[in-house]
Amino acid sequence: MKIPLMKPFVNEEIKNAVVYVLENERFVLGEDVYKFEEELARYFGVKYAITTSSGTHALEFALKAIGLKKNDKVVTTPFSFIATANSILHAGGEPAFADIRDDTFNIDPTEVSRRIDSNTKAILPVHLYGYPADMNKIIELADENDLKVIEDACQAHGAIYQGRKVGTLGDAGCFSFYPSKNMTVCGDGGAVITDHEDIAETVMRLRDCGRISKYEHDIIGYTARLNTINAAIGRIQLKYLDQWNEARRRVAKTYSSLLSDIEEITLPPSETSTIKPVYHLYVIRTKYRDDLKKWLEENGIECGIHYPIPIHLQPIYRKIYGYSGGEYPKSERASKECLSIPMHPFLKDEEIKYISEKIHEFFNKKSRVKRDG
Ligand SMILES: Cc1ncc(COP(=O)(O)O)c(C=O)c1O
């Protein structure tokens, strides 16, 4: 058996939409881009959705749009994809890292409060692996300290926190449509969603060369639009998002029931009455991570590590800020113990069972070796 970690979806409808754009639309800022934005805004229940060429640009532009200035600090997690922190530097600010909670891998509000000072301008929580961050506490801290909140929802399209979709809880929410995400545009792409007209307008100009009209530009902008072909694909993917997320939750539930008796692993948090995660990834924790990964891969099961190096210990962050390890112990431990096992909406019951059996076999062998000396 060969089981991939994730599986992007392409069907005839998508192929036809691509051909339609090629034959009928402008390739840049064509009709499908605006339709996709309208549909995104409707899906999230917000006034504005502005697409961009990537999630990184969505984050950078949202931060610029809230008026981030040189040396302004943004509190964020060191346990995420590097783009989370890079976007703060791209926008001219400085990332101030706050460590994570062991149970959700998300930023710990107590740590956030310790990092806020007079230079802090915003908080940038990440809904890692599709599990919502502690938004009530984060928004409370932001209100008390007059800070903005930009949500990195790049892994959490459609996740629900207390009845609301993530990305709609702060001042703006940012998404990525990279091929591995819960929905993709079959290429790079991103979006900012917001109810604030000023944020929406600034993002719109930043992504399109700073334009106010065809050859009139009032800010230094970028060429960072979503291409029309990609937008047309995004429109189709968005239609399936909720049903795919439901399927992911079903896969997660099955894994969790089959793996719950293994003492040596910690399972991801489950759905609660107020939190509906979307399991972008299904990440287990174990001290035996590297050996387990090797064993599963030998048995045809593709695994991933998200992420093996926390952001502050990336070579470039060590170089700029002098981090050397030990600063964010929970993130550092998570990076050594986390293991992503296959997760996508099309995973079959027999595949989930096979993966679970192989994980059991690994730990049974381990305890036999221990018992027999
Ligand atoms: C948490 C997180 N933030 C930001 C990004 C950046 O998105 P993109 O790759 O579209 O620039 C990603 C995706 O890779 C991500 O997973």
PDB file of N, CA, C and O in Angstrom, residues 123-180:
ATOM      1  N   ILE A 123      -1.355  41.542  17.460  1.00  0.00           N
ATOM      2  CA  ILE A 123      -1.150  40.119  17.775  1.00  0.00           C
ATOM      3  C   ILE A 123      -1.509  39.330  16.518  1.00  0.00           C
ATOM      4  O   ILE A 123      -2.493  39.643  15.841  1.00  0.00           O
ATOM      5  N   LEU A 124      -0.668  38.347  16.207  1.00  0.00           N
ATOM      6  CA  LEU A 124      -0.881  37.538  14.992  1.00  0.00           C
ATOM      7  C   LEU A 124      -0.980  36.059  15.399  1.00  0.00           C
ATOM      8  O   LEU A 124       0.024  35.351  15.393  1.00  0.00           O
ATOM      9  N   PRO A 125      -2.165  35.615  15.823  1.00  0.00           N
ATOM     10  CA  PRO A 125      -2.297  34.196  16.170  1.00  0.00           C
ATOM     11  C   PRO A 125      -2.402  33.349  14.903  1.00  0.00           C
ATOM     12  O   PRO A 125      -2.885  33.833  13.872  1.00  0.00           O
ATOM     13  N   VAL A 126      -1.958  32.101  15.003  1.00  0.00           N
ATOM     14  CA  VAL A 126      -2.093  31.148  13.888  1.00  0.00           C
ATOM     15  C   VAL A 126      -3.040  30.042  14.353  1.00  0.00           C
ATOM     16  O   VAL A 126      -2.904  29.558  15.480  1.00  0.00           O
ATOM     17  N   HIS A 127      -3.974  29.668  13.518  1.00  0.00           N
ATOM     18  CA  HIS A 127      -4.857  28.536  13.835  1.00  0.00           C
ATOM     19  C   HIS A 127      -4.180  27.300  13.264  1.00  0.00           C
ATOM     20  O   HIS A 127      -4.543  26.813  12.183  1.00  0.00           O
ATOM     21  N   LEU A 128      -3.167  26.832  13.985  1.00  0.00           N
ATOM     22  CA  LEU A 128      -2.280  25.811  13.427  1.00  0.00           C
ATOM     23  C   LEU A 128      -2.978  24.469  13.228  1.00  0.00           C
ATOM     24  O   LEU A 128      -3.717  24.016  14.099  1.00  0.00           O
ATOM     25  N   TYR A 129      -2.682  23.850  12.127  1.00  0.00           N
ATOM     26  CA  TYR A 129      -3.234  22.537  11.729  1.00  0.00           C
ATOM     27  C   TYR A 129      -4.764  22.582  11.578  1.00  0.00           C
ATOM     28  O   TYR A 129      -5.425  21.543  11.555  1.00  0.00           O
ATOM     29  N   GLY A 130      -5.337  23.820  11.535  1.00  0.00           N
ATOM     30  CA  GLY A 130      -6.796  23.913  11.402  1.00  0.00           C
ATOM     31  C   GLY A 130      -7.525  23.937  12.727  1.00  0.00           C
ATOM     32  O   GLY A 130      -8.751  23.836  12.763  1.00  0.00           O
ATOM     33  N   TYR A 131      -6.767  24.084  13.841  1.00  0.00           N
ATOM     34  CA  TYR A 131      -7.411  24.136  15.163  1.00  0.00           C
ATOM     35  C   TYR A 131      -7.407  25.591  15.667  1.00  0.00           C
ATOM     36  O   TYR A 131      -6.341  26.203  15.782  1.00  0.00           O
ATOM     37  N   PRO A 132      -8.583  26.152  15.965  1.00  0.00           N
ATOM     38  CA  PRO A 132      -8.643  27.571  16.339  1.00  0.00           C
ATOM     39  C   PRO A 132      -7.820  27.914  17.588  1.00  0.00           C
ATOM     40  O   PRO A 132      -7.816  27.169  18.570  1.00  0.00           O
ATOM     41  N   ALA A 133      -7.143  29.060  17.512  1.00  0.00           N
ATOM     42  CA  ALA A 133      -6.399  29.572  18.678  1.00  0.00           C
ATOM     43  C   ALA A 133      -7.397  30.113  19.709  1.00  0.00           C
ATOM     44  O   ALA A 133      -8.588  30.251  19.420  1.00  0.00           O
ATOM     45  N   ASP A 134      -6.889  30.436  20.913  1.00  0.00           N
ATOM     46  CA  ASP A 134      -7.750  30.951  22.020  1.00  0.00           C
ATOM     47  C   ASP A 134      -8.182  32.382  21.735  1.00  0.00           C
ATOM     48  O   ASP A 134      -7.684  33.331  22.360  1.00  0.00           O
ATOM     49  N   MET A 135      -9.106  32.561  20.819  1.00  0.00           N
ATOM     50  CA  MET A 135      -9.407  33.915  20.333  1.00  0.00           C
ATOM     51  C   MET A 135     -10.039  34.828  21.381  1.00  0.00           C
ATOM     52  O   MET A 135      -9.764  36.021  21.390  1.00  0.00           O
ATOM     53  N   ASN A 136     -10.867  34.290  22.281  1.00  0.00           N
ATOM     54  CA  ASN A 136     -11.474  35.179  23.293  1.00  0.00           C
ATOM     55  C   ASN A 136     -10.400  35.891  24.093  1.00  0.00           C
ATOM     56  O   ASN A 136     -10.443  37.115  24.276  1.00  0.00           O
ATOM     57  N   LYS A 137      -9.444  35.118  24.580  1.00  0.00           N
ATOM     58  CA  LYS A 137      -8.387  35.702  25.422  1.00  0.00           C
ATOM     59  C   LYS A 137      -7.485  36.623  24.607  1.00  0.00           C
ATOM     60  O   LYS A 137      -7.030  37.657  25.096  1.00  0.00           O
ATOM     61  N   ILE A 138      -7.244  36.248  23.361  1.00  0.00           N
ATOM     62  CA  ILE A 138      -6.364  37.074  22.511  1.00  0.00           C
ATOM     63  C   ILE A 138      -7.041  38.419  22.221  1.00  0.00           C
ATOM     64  O   ILE A 138      -6.416  39.485  22.317  1.00  0.00           O
ATOM     65  N   ILE A 139      -8.329  38.383  21.928  1.00  0.00           N
ATOM     66  CA  ILE A 139      -9.043  39.629  21.620  1.00  0.00           C
ATOM     67  C   ILE A 139      -9.178  40.492  22.887  1.00  0.00           C
ATOM     68  O   ILE A 139      -9.034  41.717  22.835  1.00  0.00           O
ATOM     69  N   GLU A 140      -9.368  39.830  24.019  1.00  0.00           N
ATOM     70  CA  GLU A 140      -9.432  40.567  25.296  1.00  0.00           C
ATOM     71  C   GLU A 140      -8.104  41.305  25.533  1.00  0.00           C
ATOM     72  O   GLU A 140      -8.091  42.498  25.870  1.00  0.00           O
ATOM     73  N   LEU A 141      -6.994  40.612  25.321  1.00  0.00           N
ATOM     74  CA  LEU A 141      -5.673  41.239  25.505  1.00  0.00           C
ATOM     75  C   LEU A 141      -5.486  42.396  24.524  1.00  0.00           C
ATOM     76  O   LEU A 141      -4.935  43.455  24.876  1.00  0.00           O
ATOM     77  N   ALA A 142      -5.942  42.188  23.291  1.00  0.00           N
ATOM     78  CA  ALA A 142      -5.801  43.237  22.273  1.00  0.00           C
ATOM     79  C   ALA A 142      -6.628  44.462  22.677  1.00  0.00           C
ATOM     80  O   ALA A 142      -6.139  45.606  22.597  1.00  0.00           O
ATOM     81  N   ASP A 143      -7.841  44.244  23.150  1.00  0.00           N
ATOM     82  CA  ASP A 143      -8.698  45.375  23.547  1.00  0.00           C
ATOM     83  C   ASP A 143      -8.086  46.128  24.729  1.00  0.00           C
ATOM     84  O   ASP A 143      -8.049  47.357  24.742  1.00  0.00           O
ATOM     85  N   GLU A 144      -7.583  45.377  25.703  1.00  0.00           N
ATOM     86  CA  GLU A 144      -6.998  46.021  26.891  1.00  0.00           C
ATOM     87  C   GLU A 144      -5.782  46.870  26.535  1.00  0.00           C
ATOM     88  O   GLU A 144      -5.493  47.859  27.198  1.00  0.00           O
ATOM     89  N   ASN A 145      -5.055  46.449  25.491  1.00  0.00           N
ATOM     90  CA  ASN A 145      -3.789  47.125  25.171  1.00  0.00           C
ATOM     91  C   ASN A 145      -3.845  47.923  23.871  1.00  0.00           C
ATOM     92  O   ASN A 145      -2.814  48.348  23.358  1.00  0.00           O
ATOM     93  N   ASP A 146      -5.049  48.090  23.342  1.00  0.00           N
ATOM     94  CA  ASP A 146      -5.242  48.854  22.115  1.00  0.00           C
ATOM     95  C   ASP A 146      -4.408  48.310  20.942  1.00  0.00           C
ATOM     96  O   ASP A 146      -3.669  49.045  20.283  1.00  0.00           O
ATOM     97  N   LEU A 147      -4.533  47.009  20.732  1.00  0.00           N
ATOM     98  CA  LEU A 147      -3.771  46.354  19.661  1.00  0.00           C
ATOM     99  C   LEU A 147      -4.718  45.819  18.596  1.00  0.00           C
ATOM    100  O   LEU A 147      -5.889  45.561  18.868  1.00  0.00           O
ATOM    101  N   LYS A 148      -4.182  45.656  17.397  1.00  0.00           N
ATOM    102  CA  LYS A 148      -4.964  45.009  16.325  1.00  0.00           C
ATOM    103  C   LYS A 148      -4.710  43.502  16.360  1.00  0.00           C
ATOM    104  O   LYS A 148      -3.677  43.048  16.865  1.00  0.00           O
ATOM    105  N   VAL A 149      -5.642  42.754  15.773  1.00  0.00           N
ATOM    106  CA  VAL A 149      -5.469  41.294  15.668  1.00  0.00           C
ATOM    107  C   VAL A 149      -5.595  40.895  14.202  1.00  0.00           C
ATOM    108  O   VAL A 149      -6.615  41.155  13.553  1.00  0.00           O
ATOM    109  N   ILE A 150      -4.533  40.310  13.691  1.00  0.00           N
ATOM    110  CA  ILE A 150      -4.565  39.751  12.332  1.00  0.00           C
ATOM    111  C   ILE A 150      -4.458  38.241  12.489  1.00  0.00           C
ATOM    112  O   ILE A 150      -3.505  37.740  13.088  1.00  0.00           O
ATOM    113  N   GLU A 151      -5.449  37.515  11.979  1.00  0.00           N
ATOM    114  CA  GLU A 151      -5.435  36.055  12.127  1.00  0.00           C
ATOM    115  C   GLU A 151      -4.733  35.390  10.940  1.00  0.00           C
ATOM    116  O   GLU A 151      -5.079  35.663   9.792  1.00  0.00           O
ATOM    117  N   ASP A 152      -3.790  34.510  11.263  1.00  0.00           N
ATOM    118  CA  ASP A 152      -3.204  33.667  10.225  1.00  0.00           C
ATOM    119  C   ASP A 152      -4.057  32.394  10.168  1.00  0.00           C
ATOM    120  O   ASP A 152      -3.886  31.463  10.977  1.00  0.00           O
ATOM    121  N   ALA A 153      -5.013  32.415   9.231  1.00  0.00           N
ATOM    122  CA  ALA A 153      -5.928  31.273   9.077  1.00  0.00           C
ATOM    123  C   ALA A 153      -5.530  30.460   7.841  1.00  0.00           C
ATOM    124  O   ALA A 153      -6.371  29.791   7.227  1.00  0.00           O
ATOM    125  N   CYS A 154      -4.247  30.526   7.477  1.00  0.00           N
ATOM    126  CA  CYS A 154      -3.769  29.860   6.256  1.00  0.00           C
ATOM    127  C   CYS A 154      -3.973  28.351   6.288  1.00  0.00           C
ATOM    128  O   CYS A 154      -3.937  27.699   5.251  1.00  0.00           O
ATOM    129  N   GLN A 155      -4.158  27.775   7.493  1.00  0.00           N
ATOM    130  CA  GLN A 155      -4.384  26.325   7.583  1.00  0.00           C
ATOM    131  C   GLN A 155      -5.794  26.017   8.087  1.00  0.00           C
ATOM    132  O   GLN A 155      -6.051  24.896   8.513  1.00  0.00           O
ATOM    133  N   ALA A 156      -6.678  26.991   8.074  1.00  0.00           N
ATOM    134  CA  ALA A 156      -7.932  26.780   8.819  1.00  0.00           C
ATOM    135  C   ALA A 156      -9.178  27.273   8.087  1.00  0.00           C
ATOM    136  O   ALA A 156     -10.097  27.787   8.722  1.00  0.00           O
ATOM    137  N   HIS A 157      -9.232  27.066   6.783  1.00  0.00           N
ATOM    138  CA  HIS A 157     -10.396  27.495   6.001  1.00  0.00           C
ATOM    139  C   HIS A 157     -11.662  26.814   6.494  1.00  0.00           C
ATOM    140  O   HIS A 157     -11.807  25.593   6.352  1.00  0.00           O
ATOM    141  N   GLY A 158     -12.558  27.558   7.083  1.00  0.00           N
ATOM    142  CA  GLY A 158     -13.855  26.995   7.491  1.00  0.00           C
ATOM    143  C   GLY A 158     -13.914  26.507   8.935  1.00  0.00           C
ATOM    144  O   GLY A 158     -14.973  26.079   9.388  1.00  0.00           O
ATOM    145  N   ALA A 159     -12.792  26.586   9.672  1.00  0.00           N
ATOM    146  CA  ALA A 159     -12.823  26.163  11.085  1.00  0.00           C
ATOM    147  C   ALA A 159     -13.706  27.120  11.881  1.00  0.00           C
ATOM    148  O   ALA A 159     -13.770  28.316  11.580  1.00  0.00           O
ATOM    149  N   ILE A 160     -14.378  26.565  12.898  1.00  0.00           N
ATOM    150  CA  ILE A 160     -15.344  27.388  13.644  1.00  0.00           C
ATOM    151  C   ILE A 160     -14.946  27.507  15.111  1.00  0.00           C
ATOM    152  O   ILE A 160     -14.574  26.517  15.758  1.00  0.00           O
ATOM    153  N   TYR A 161     -15.001  28.748  15.587  1.00  0.00           N
ATOM    154  CA  TYR A 161     -14.721  29.055  16.988  1.00  0.00           C
ATOM    155  C   TYR A 161     -15.937  29.763  17.557  1.00  0.00           C
ATOM    156  O   TYR A 161     -16.298  30.844  17.099  1.00  0.00           O
ATOM    157  N   GLN A 162     -16.588  29.128  18.498  1.00  0.00           N
ATOM    158  CA  GLN A 162     -17.778  29.693  19.143  1.00  0.00           C
ATOM    159  C   GLN A 162     -18.781  30.270  18.137  1.00  0.00           C
ATOM    160  O   GLN A 162     -19.179  31.434  18.225  1.00  0.00           O
ATOM    161  N   GLY A 163     -19.099  29.449  17.156  1.00  0.00           N
ATOM    162  CA  GLY A 163     -20.135  29.808  16.191  1.00  0.00           C
ATOM    163  C   GLY A 163     -19.669  30.703  15.055  1.00  0.00           C
ATOM    164  O   GLY A 163     -20.452  31.020  14.151  1.00  0.00           O
ATOM    165  N   ARG A 164     -18.391  31.127  15.075  1.00  0.00           N
ATOM    166  CA  ARG A 164     -17.912  32.000  13.979  1.00  0.00           C
ATOM    167  C   ARG A 164     -16.719  31.379  13.276  1.00  0.00           C
ATOM    168  O   ARG A 164     -15.878  30.715  13.886  1.00  0.00           O
ATOM    169  N   LYS A 165     -16.646  31.650  11.963  1.00  0.00           N
ATOM    170  CA  LYS A 165     -15.525  31.091  11.196  1.00  0.00           C
ATOM    171  C   LYS A 165     -14.241  31.838  11.575  1.00  0.00           C
ATOM    172  O   LYS A 165     -14.270  33.076  11.712  1.00  0.00           O
ATOM    173  N   VAL A 166     -13.147  31.112  11.739  1.00  0.00           N
ATOM    174  CA  VAL A 166     -11.893  31.797  12.034  1.00  0.00           C
ATOM    175  C   VAL A 166     -11.498  32.648  10.825  1.00  0.00           C
ATOM    176  O   VAL A 166     -11.848  32.335   9.683  1.00  0.00           O
ATOM    177  N   GLY A 167     -10.823  33.727  11.116  1.00  0.00           N
ATOM    178  CA  GLY A 167     -10.513  34.708  10.066  1.00  0.00           C
ATOM    179  C   GLY A 167     -11.459  35.891  10.163  1.00  0.00           C
ATOM    180  O   GLY A 167     -11.159  36.969   9.651  1.00  0.00           O
ATOM    181  N   THR A 168     -12.609  35.670  10.840  1.00  0.00           N
ATOM    182  CA  THR A 168     -13.586  36.767  10.965  1.00  0.00           C
ATOM    183  C   THR A 168     -13.586  37.334  12.387  1.00  0.00           C
ATOM    184  O   THR A 168     -14.393  38.196  12.711  1.00  0.00           O
ATOM    185  N   LEU A 169     -12.688  36.828  13.224  1.00  0.00           N
ATOM    186  CA  LEU A 169     -12.743  37.215  14.644  1.00  0.00           C
ATOM    187  C   LEU A 169     -11.887  38.435  14.960  1.00  0.00           C
ATOM    188  O   LEU A 169     -12.190  39.206  15.860  1.00  0.00           O
ATOM    189  N   GLY A 170     -10.802  38.607  14.219  1.00  0.00           N
ATOM    190  CA  GLY A 170      -9.912  39.748  14.451  1.00  0.00           C
ATOM    191  C   GLY A 170     -10.227  40.885  13.481  1.00  0.00           C
ATOM    192  O   GLY A 170     -11.322  40.949  12.913  1.00  0.00           O
ATOM    193  N   ASP A 171      -9.244  41.776  13.288  1.00  0.00           N
ATOM    194  CA  ASP A 171      -9.457  42.899  12.355  1.00  0.00           C
ATOM    195  C   ASP A 171      -9.400  42.432  10.905  1.00  0.00           C
ATOM    196  O   ASP A 171     -10.056  43.008  10.037  1.00  0.00           O
ATOM    197  N   ALA A 172      -8.601  41.397  10.666  1.00  0.00           N
ATOM    198  CA  ALA A 172      -8.545  40.794   9.321  1.00  0.00           C
ATOM    199  C   ALA A 172      -8.081  39.353   9.462  1.00  0.00           C
ATOM    200  O   ALA A 172      -7.393  39.006  10.425  1.00  0.00           O
ATOM    201  N   GLY A 173      -8.482  38.529   8.492  1.00  0.00           N
ATOM    202  CA  GLY A 173      -8.050  37.126   8.485  1.00  0.00           C
ATOM    203  C   GLY A 173      -7.352  36.837   7.165  1.00  0.00           C
ATOM    204  O   GLY A 173      -7.753  37.358   6.119  1.00  0.00           O
ATOM    205  N   CYS A 174      -6.293  36.011   7.241  1.00  0.00           N
ATOM    206  CA  CYS A 174      -5.501  35.754   6.026  1.00  0.00           C
ATOM    207  C   CYS A 174      -5.479  34.261   5.719  1.00  0.00           C
ATOM    208  O   CYS A 174      -5.336  33.431   6.622  1.00  0.00           O
ATOM    209  N   PHE A 175      -5.591  33.960   4.443  1.00  0.00           N
ATOM    210  CA  PHE A 175      -5.677  32.572   3.981  1.00  0.00           C
ATOM    211  C   PHE A 175      -4.643  32.301   2.890  1.00  0.00           C
ATOM    212  O   PHE A 175      -4.260  33.221   2.158  1.00  0.00           O
ATOM    213  N   SER A 176      -4.262  31.030   2.802  1.00  0.00           N
ATOM    214  CA  SER A 176      -3.394  30.585   1.709  1.00  0.00           C
ATOM    215  C   SER A 176      -4.165  29.546   0.904  1.00  0.00           C
ATOM    216  O   SER A 176      -4.929  28.762   1.474  1.00  0.00           O
ATOM    217  N   PHE A 177      -3.943  29.546  -0.389  1.00  0.00           N
ATOM    218  CA  PHE A 177      -4.568  28.521  -1.242  1.00  0.00           C
ATOM    219  C   PHE A 177      -3.511  27.637  -1.909  1.00  0.00           C
ATOM    220  O   PHE A 177      -3.711  27.098  -2.995  1.00  0.00           O
ATOM    221  N   TYR A 178      -2.363  27.550  -1.263  1.00  0.00           N
ATOM    222  CA  TYR A 178      -1.265  26.676  -1.704  1.00  0.00           C
ATOM    223  C   TYR A 178      -1.810  25.233  -1.871  1.00  0.00           C
ATOM    224  O   TYR A 178      -2.738  24.839  -1.162  1.00  0.00           O
ATOM    225  N   PRO A 179      -1.244  24.442  -2.801  1.00  0.00           N
ATOM    226  CA  PRO A 179      -1.832  23.132  -3.112  1.00  0.00           C
ATOM    227  C   PRO A 179      -2.091  22.187  -1.942  1.00  0.00           C
ATOM    228  O   PRO A 179      -2.981  21.340  -2.020  1.00  0.00           O
ATOM    229  N   SER A 180      -1.350  22.292  -0.853  1.00  0.00           N
ATOM    230  CA  SER A 180      -1.585  21.343   0.253  1.00  0.00           C
ATOM    231  C   SER A 180      -2.753  21.756   1.154  1.00  0.00           C
ATOM    232  O   SER A 180      -3.162  20.990   2.022  1.00  0.00           O
TER     233      SER A 180
END
